[in-house]
Amino acid sequence: PKRRRPGIAGHRPGQRPRPRRIQTGHLPAGSSRPTRHADADADTETVRELSLEHVVMKSKWLAVMIGIMSVAWNSHASPTTVVAWGENTFGQTNVPAGLTNAMAIAQGGYYCLVLKSDGTMTGWGCNYNPLATNSYLGQATVPTGASNIVAISAGYDCSMILENDGSIMFWGDLGQTNLPDGLTNITMIAAGERHSLVSRNDGALISWGQNFYGETSVPSGLTNAMAIGVGCGFDSIVVRSNGSVVVWGFSWYGETR
């Protein structure tokens, strides 16, 4: 069975928002084989699958993305400390004293999250909409009850975690707190600026949030994701187990080409 906690919609100013939690039980086995999709290019909404040659050409960028995802899942990775630098308007480069045993990091809009080797997490930096500092969202604050965390993801002003039972918690951006059905047995997560994407154990991909350019419209039949990501804007990307890459959403600057 799944259990939902109340979201943060309608919270009073100054009141700490409560995260959305989707919880599930045992993770079922099995996934379907991938289906190849033809390109469906349009001026602003594009679905594109890249060949293995494209993957090799973009391997430097993909290695960064896949590496971040794999660190979050690799329980054998060496614990590390965290260093931050750059703009510090909201204290986002002030790494908490004594923070060690970091297993994964996630940088959001003016805030940071760190997953530690004991399955807990730490956050610091901006807790508001950076453009309206009287709008408390709590994206850098670890929610009560978060434990046994295996993956973290930070959007512009929203956060998402994955726990070891396949459940997720999501909090922050008011425009994304109306979570869709089917968020069970989750295996990968990606929080974005105005939309988010997750992968389920049965191979299904689920996206929600703003959909101005088809960024949450997952291509039909797309499965066997090895890594997922969402752009700081209006596009989504999936690396499949056969080495191909599928990108869809906004393409004004060639993001999906």
Coordinates of C-alpha atoms in Angstrom, one line a residue:
P1 CA 0.0 0.0 0.0
K2 CA 1.1 3.6 -0.5
R3 CA 0.7 6.4 2.0
R4 CA 0.6 10.1 1.2
R5 CA 1.3 12.9 3.6
P6 CA -0.3 16.3 3.2
G7 CA 1.6 18.6 0.8
I8 CA 2.5 22.2 1.5
A9 CA -0.1 23.8 -0.7
G10 CA -2.0 26.5 1.3
H11 CA 0.5 26.8 4.1
R12 CA 0.5 30.0 6.0
P13 CA 3.3 32.5 5.5
G14 CA 6.2 31.7 7.8
Q15 CA 4.9 28.2 8.5
R16 CA 7.3 25.4 7.6
P17 CA 5.9 23.4 4.6
R18 CA 5.5 19.7 5.1
P19 CA 7.1 17.4 2.4
R20 CA 5.1 15.1 0.3
R21 CA 5.9 11.4 0.9
I22 CA 5.1 8.5 -1.3
Q23 CA 5.8 5.2 0.4
T24 CA 5.7 1.7 -0.9
G25 CA 6.5 -1.8 0.2
H26 CA 8.5 -4.6 -1.5
L27 CA 10.2 -3.8 -4.8
P28 CA 8.9 -6.1 -7.5
A29 CA 11.3 -7.6 -10.1
G30 CA 11.2 -7.3 -13.8
S31 CA 11.3 -4.6 -16.5
S32 CA 10.4 -4.4 -20.1
R33 CA 12.7 -4.2 -23.1
P34 CA 13.5 -0.8 -24.6
T35 CA 11.6 0.5 -27.6
R36 CA 13.3 2.7 -30.1
H37 CA 11.6 6.0 -30.9
A38 CA 11.7 8.0 -34.0
D39 CA 12.6 11.7 -33.8
A40 CA 9.6 14.0 -33.5
D41 CA 11.1 17.4 -34.0
A42 CA 9.1 20.6 -33.6
D43 CA 10.0 24.3 -33.1
T44 CA 9.8 24.1 -29.3
E45 CA 8.8 20.5 -28.4
T46 CA 11.2 17.8 -29.4
V47 CA 11.7 14.1 -28.7
R48 CA 15.1 12.8 -29.8
E49 CA 17.1 9.6 -29.4
L50 CA 20.9 9.7 -29.9
S51 CA 22.9 6.9 -31.2
L52 CA 25.8 5.3 -29.4
E53 CA 28.2 7.5 -31.5
H54 CA 26.5 10.5 -30.0
V55 CA 26.9 9.1 -26.5
V56 CA 30.6 8.7 -27.1
M57 CA 30.9 12.2 -28.4
K58 CA 29.2 13.5 -25.3
S59 CA 30.9 11.1 -22.9
K60 CA 32.6 13.8 -20.8
W61 CA 29.2 15.3 -19.9
L62 CA 27.5 12.0 -19.5
A63 CA 30.2 10.7 -17.2
V64 CA 29.5 13.6 -14.9
M65 CA 25.8 12.9 -14.9
I66 CA 26.1 9.2 -14.5
G67 CA 28.9 9.5 -11.9
I68 CA 26.6 11.7 -9.7
M69 CA 23.8 9.2 -10.0
S70 CA 26.1 6.2 -9.3
V71 CA 27.7 7.8 -6.2
A72 CA 24.3 8.2 -4.7
W73 CA 23.7 4.4 -5.1
N74 CA 27.2 3.1 -4.4
S75 CA 27.4 2.1 -0.8
H76 CA 31.1 1.1 -1.2
A77 CA 32.3 4.6 -2.3
S78 CA 34.9 6.2 -0.1
P79 CA 33.4 8.7 2.4
T80 CA 34.5 12.3 1.7
T81 CA 34.4 15.8 2.9
V82 CA 32.6 18.6 1.0
V83 CA 34.1 21.9 -0.4
A84 CA 32.0 24.7 -1.9
W85 CA 33.0 28.0 -3.5
G86 CA 31.4 30.8 -5.6
E87 CA 28.5 33.1 -4.9
N88 CA 27.4 33.1 -1.3
T89 CA 24.3 35.3 -1.1
F90 CA 22.4 32.8 0.9
G91 CA 25.3 31.1 2.7
Q92 CA 25.3 28.3 0.1
T93 CA 29.1 28.0 0.2
N94 CA 29.2 27.8 4.0
V95 CA 29.6 24.1 4.4
P96 CA 28.5 23.0 7.9
A97 CA 31.4 22.5 10.3
G98 CA 32.3 18.8 10.8
L99 CA 30.4 17.5 7.8
T100 CA 32.1 14.3 6.7
N101 CA 31.2 10.9 5.3
A102 CA 29.6 12.5 2.3
M103 CA 28.4 10.0 -0.3
A104 CA 26.5 12.2 -2.7
I105 CA 25.9 15.9 -3.3
A106 CA 23.2 17.9 -5.0
Q107 CA 23.3 21.6 -5.8
G108 CA 20.1 23.5 -6.1
G109 CA 19.3 27.2 -6.7
Y110 CA 21.4 28.8 -4.0
Y111 CA 21.4 25.8 -1.6
C112 CA 23.1 22.4 -1.3
L113 CA 22.2 18.9 -0.1
V114 CA 24.6 16.2 1.0
L115 CA 23.8 12.5 1.5
K116 CA 25.9 10.9 4.2
S117 CA 27.1 7.3 4.6
D118 CA 24.7 6.5 7.4
G119 CA 21.6 7.2 5.2
T120 CA 20.9 10.7 6.7
M121 CA 21.3 14.0 4.9
T122 CA 22.3 17.7 5.5
G123 CA 21.2 20.8 3.7
W124 CA 22.2 24.5 3.9
G125 CA 21.7 27.7 2.0
C126 CA 18.5 29.4 0.7
N127 CA 15.2 28.2 2.2
Y128 CA 13.0 30.6 0.2
N129 CA 12.1 31.4 -3.4
P130 CA 15.2 33.4 -4.2
L131 CA 13.1 36.0 -6.1
A132 CA 10.7 36.4 -3.2
T133 CA 12.5 36.0 0.2
N134 CA 9.2 36.2 2.1
S135 CA 8.0 33.0 0.5
Y136 CA 9.3 30.2 2.7
L137 CA 9.7 26.8 1.0
G138 CA 12.2 25.0 3.2
Q139 CA 14.1 23.3 0.3
A140 CA 17.4 23.3 2.2
T141 CA 15.8 21.9 5.5
V142 CA 15.8 18.2 6.0
P143 CA 12.2 17.0 6.7
T144 CA 11.3 15.2 9.8
G145 CA 11.2 11.4 9.3
A146 CA 13.7 11.3 6.5
S147 CA 15.9 8.2 7.0
N148 CA 17.5 5.3 5.1
I149 CA 18.1 7.7 2.2
V150 CA 19.8 6.2 -0.9
A151 CA 19.6 9.2 -3.3
I152 CA 19.1 12.9 -3.2
S153 CA 18.2 15.5 -5.9
A154 CA 17.9 19.3 -5.8
G155 CA 16.0 21.5 -8.2
Y156 CA 15.9 25.3 -8.3
D157 CA 13.8 25.6 -5.2
C158 CA 12.6 22.1 -4.5
S159 CA 14.2 18.9 -3.1
M160 CA 13.5 15.2 -3.4
I161 CA 14.9 12.1 -1.7
L162 CA 14.6 8.4 -2.3
E163 CA 14.6 6.0 0.6
N164 CA 15.7 2.4 0.5
D165 CA 12.1 1.0 0.5
G166 CA 11.4 2.8 -2.8
S167 CA 9.5 5.7 -1.3
I168 CA 10.2 9.3 -2.0
M169 CA 9.8 12.6 -0.2
F170 CA 9.4 15.8 -2.1
W171 CA 9.2 19.4 -0.8
G172 CA 9.7 23.0 -1.9
D173 CA 8.4 24.5 -5.2
L174 CA 4.6 24.9 -4.8
G175 CA 4.1 24.2 -8.5
Q176 CA 5.3 20.6 -8.2
T177 CA 3.7 19.4 -5.0
N178 CA 0.6 18.0 -6.7
L179 CA 2.3 14.6 -7.1
P180 CA 0.9 12.1 -9.7
D181 CA -0.3 8.6 -8.9
G182 CA 2.0 5.6 -9.5
L183 CA 5.0 6.9 -7.5
T184 CA 5.8 3.5 -6.1
N185 CA 9.0 1.4 -6.1
I186 CA 11.1 4.3 -7.3
T187 CA 14.7 3.6 -8.3
M188 CA 16.0 7.0 -9.6
I189 CA 15.0 10.6 -9.0
A190 CA 15.7 14.0 -10.7
A191 CA 14.3 17.2 -9.4
G192 CA 14.3 20.2 -11.7
E193 CA 13.6 23.9 -11.9
R194 CA 9.9 23.5 -12.6
H195 CA 9.4 19.8 -13.3
S196 CA 10.8 16.5 -12.0
L197 CA 11.3 13.0 -13.3
V198 CA 11.6 9.6 -11.6
S199 CA 12.2 6.0 -12.7
R200 CA 10.2 3.1 -11.3
N201 CA 11.4 -0.5 -10.7
D202 CA 9.2 -1.8 -13.5
G203 CA 11.0 0.5 -16.0
A204 CA 8.3 3.2 -16.1
L205 CA 9.3 6.9 -16.1
I206 CA 7.0 9.4 -14.5
S207 CA 7.3 13.2 -14.7
W208 CA 5.2 16.0 -13.3
G209 CA 5.2 19.8 -12.9
Q210 CA 5.3 22.5 -15.5
N211 CA 4.7 21.2 -19.1
F212 CA 5.0 24.3 -21.4
Y213 CA 7.1 22.5 -23.9
G214 CA 6.3 18.8 -23.4
E215 CA 9.0 18.4 -20.8
T216 CA 6.8 16.1 -18.6
S217 CA 5.4 14.2 -21.5
V218 CA 7.5 11.0 -21.3
P219 CA 7.8 9.4 -24.8
S220 CA 5.6 6.3 -25.0
G221 CA 7.3 3.0 -24.4
L222 CA 10.5 4.6 -23.1
T223 CA 12.0 2.1 -20.5
N224 CA 15.3 0.6 -19.3
A225 CA 16.7 3.9 -18.1
M226 CA 20.3 3.8 -16.7
A227 CA 20.4 7.5 -15.7
I228 CA 17.8 10.3 -15.7
G229 CA 18.1 14.1 -15.6
V230 CA 16.1 17.3 -16.0
G231 CA 17.5 20.6 -17.3
C232 CA 17.4 23.9 -15.5
G233 CA 14.5 24.9 -17.6
F234 CA 12.2 22.9 -19.9
D235 CA 13.8 19.6 -21.0
S236 CA 14.4 16.0 -19.8
I237 CA 17.0 13.4 -20.6
V238 CA 17.4 9.7 -20.2
V239 CA 20.4 7.4 -20.7
R240 CA 19.2 3.9 -21.6
S241 CA 20.9 0.6 -20.8
N242 CA 21.8 0.1 -24.5
G243 CA 23.9 3.3 -24.4
S244 CA 21.4 5.5 -26.3
V245 CA 20.2 8.8 -25.1
V246 CA 16.6 10.2 -25.3
V247 CA 16.0 13.9 -24.8
W248 CA 12.6 15.8 -25.0
G249 CA 11.1 19.2 -24.3
F250 CA 12.3 22.7 -25.1
S251 CA 14.9 22.9 -28.0
W252 CA 15.3 26.6 -28.8
Y253 CA 19.1 26.3 -28.2
G254 CA 19.4 22.8 -29.5
E255 CA 19.1 21.0 -26.2
T256 CA 17.4 18.0 -27.7
R257 CA 19.5 17.8 -30.9

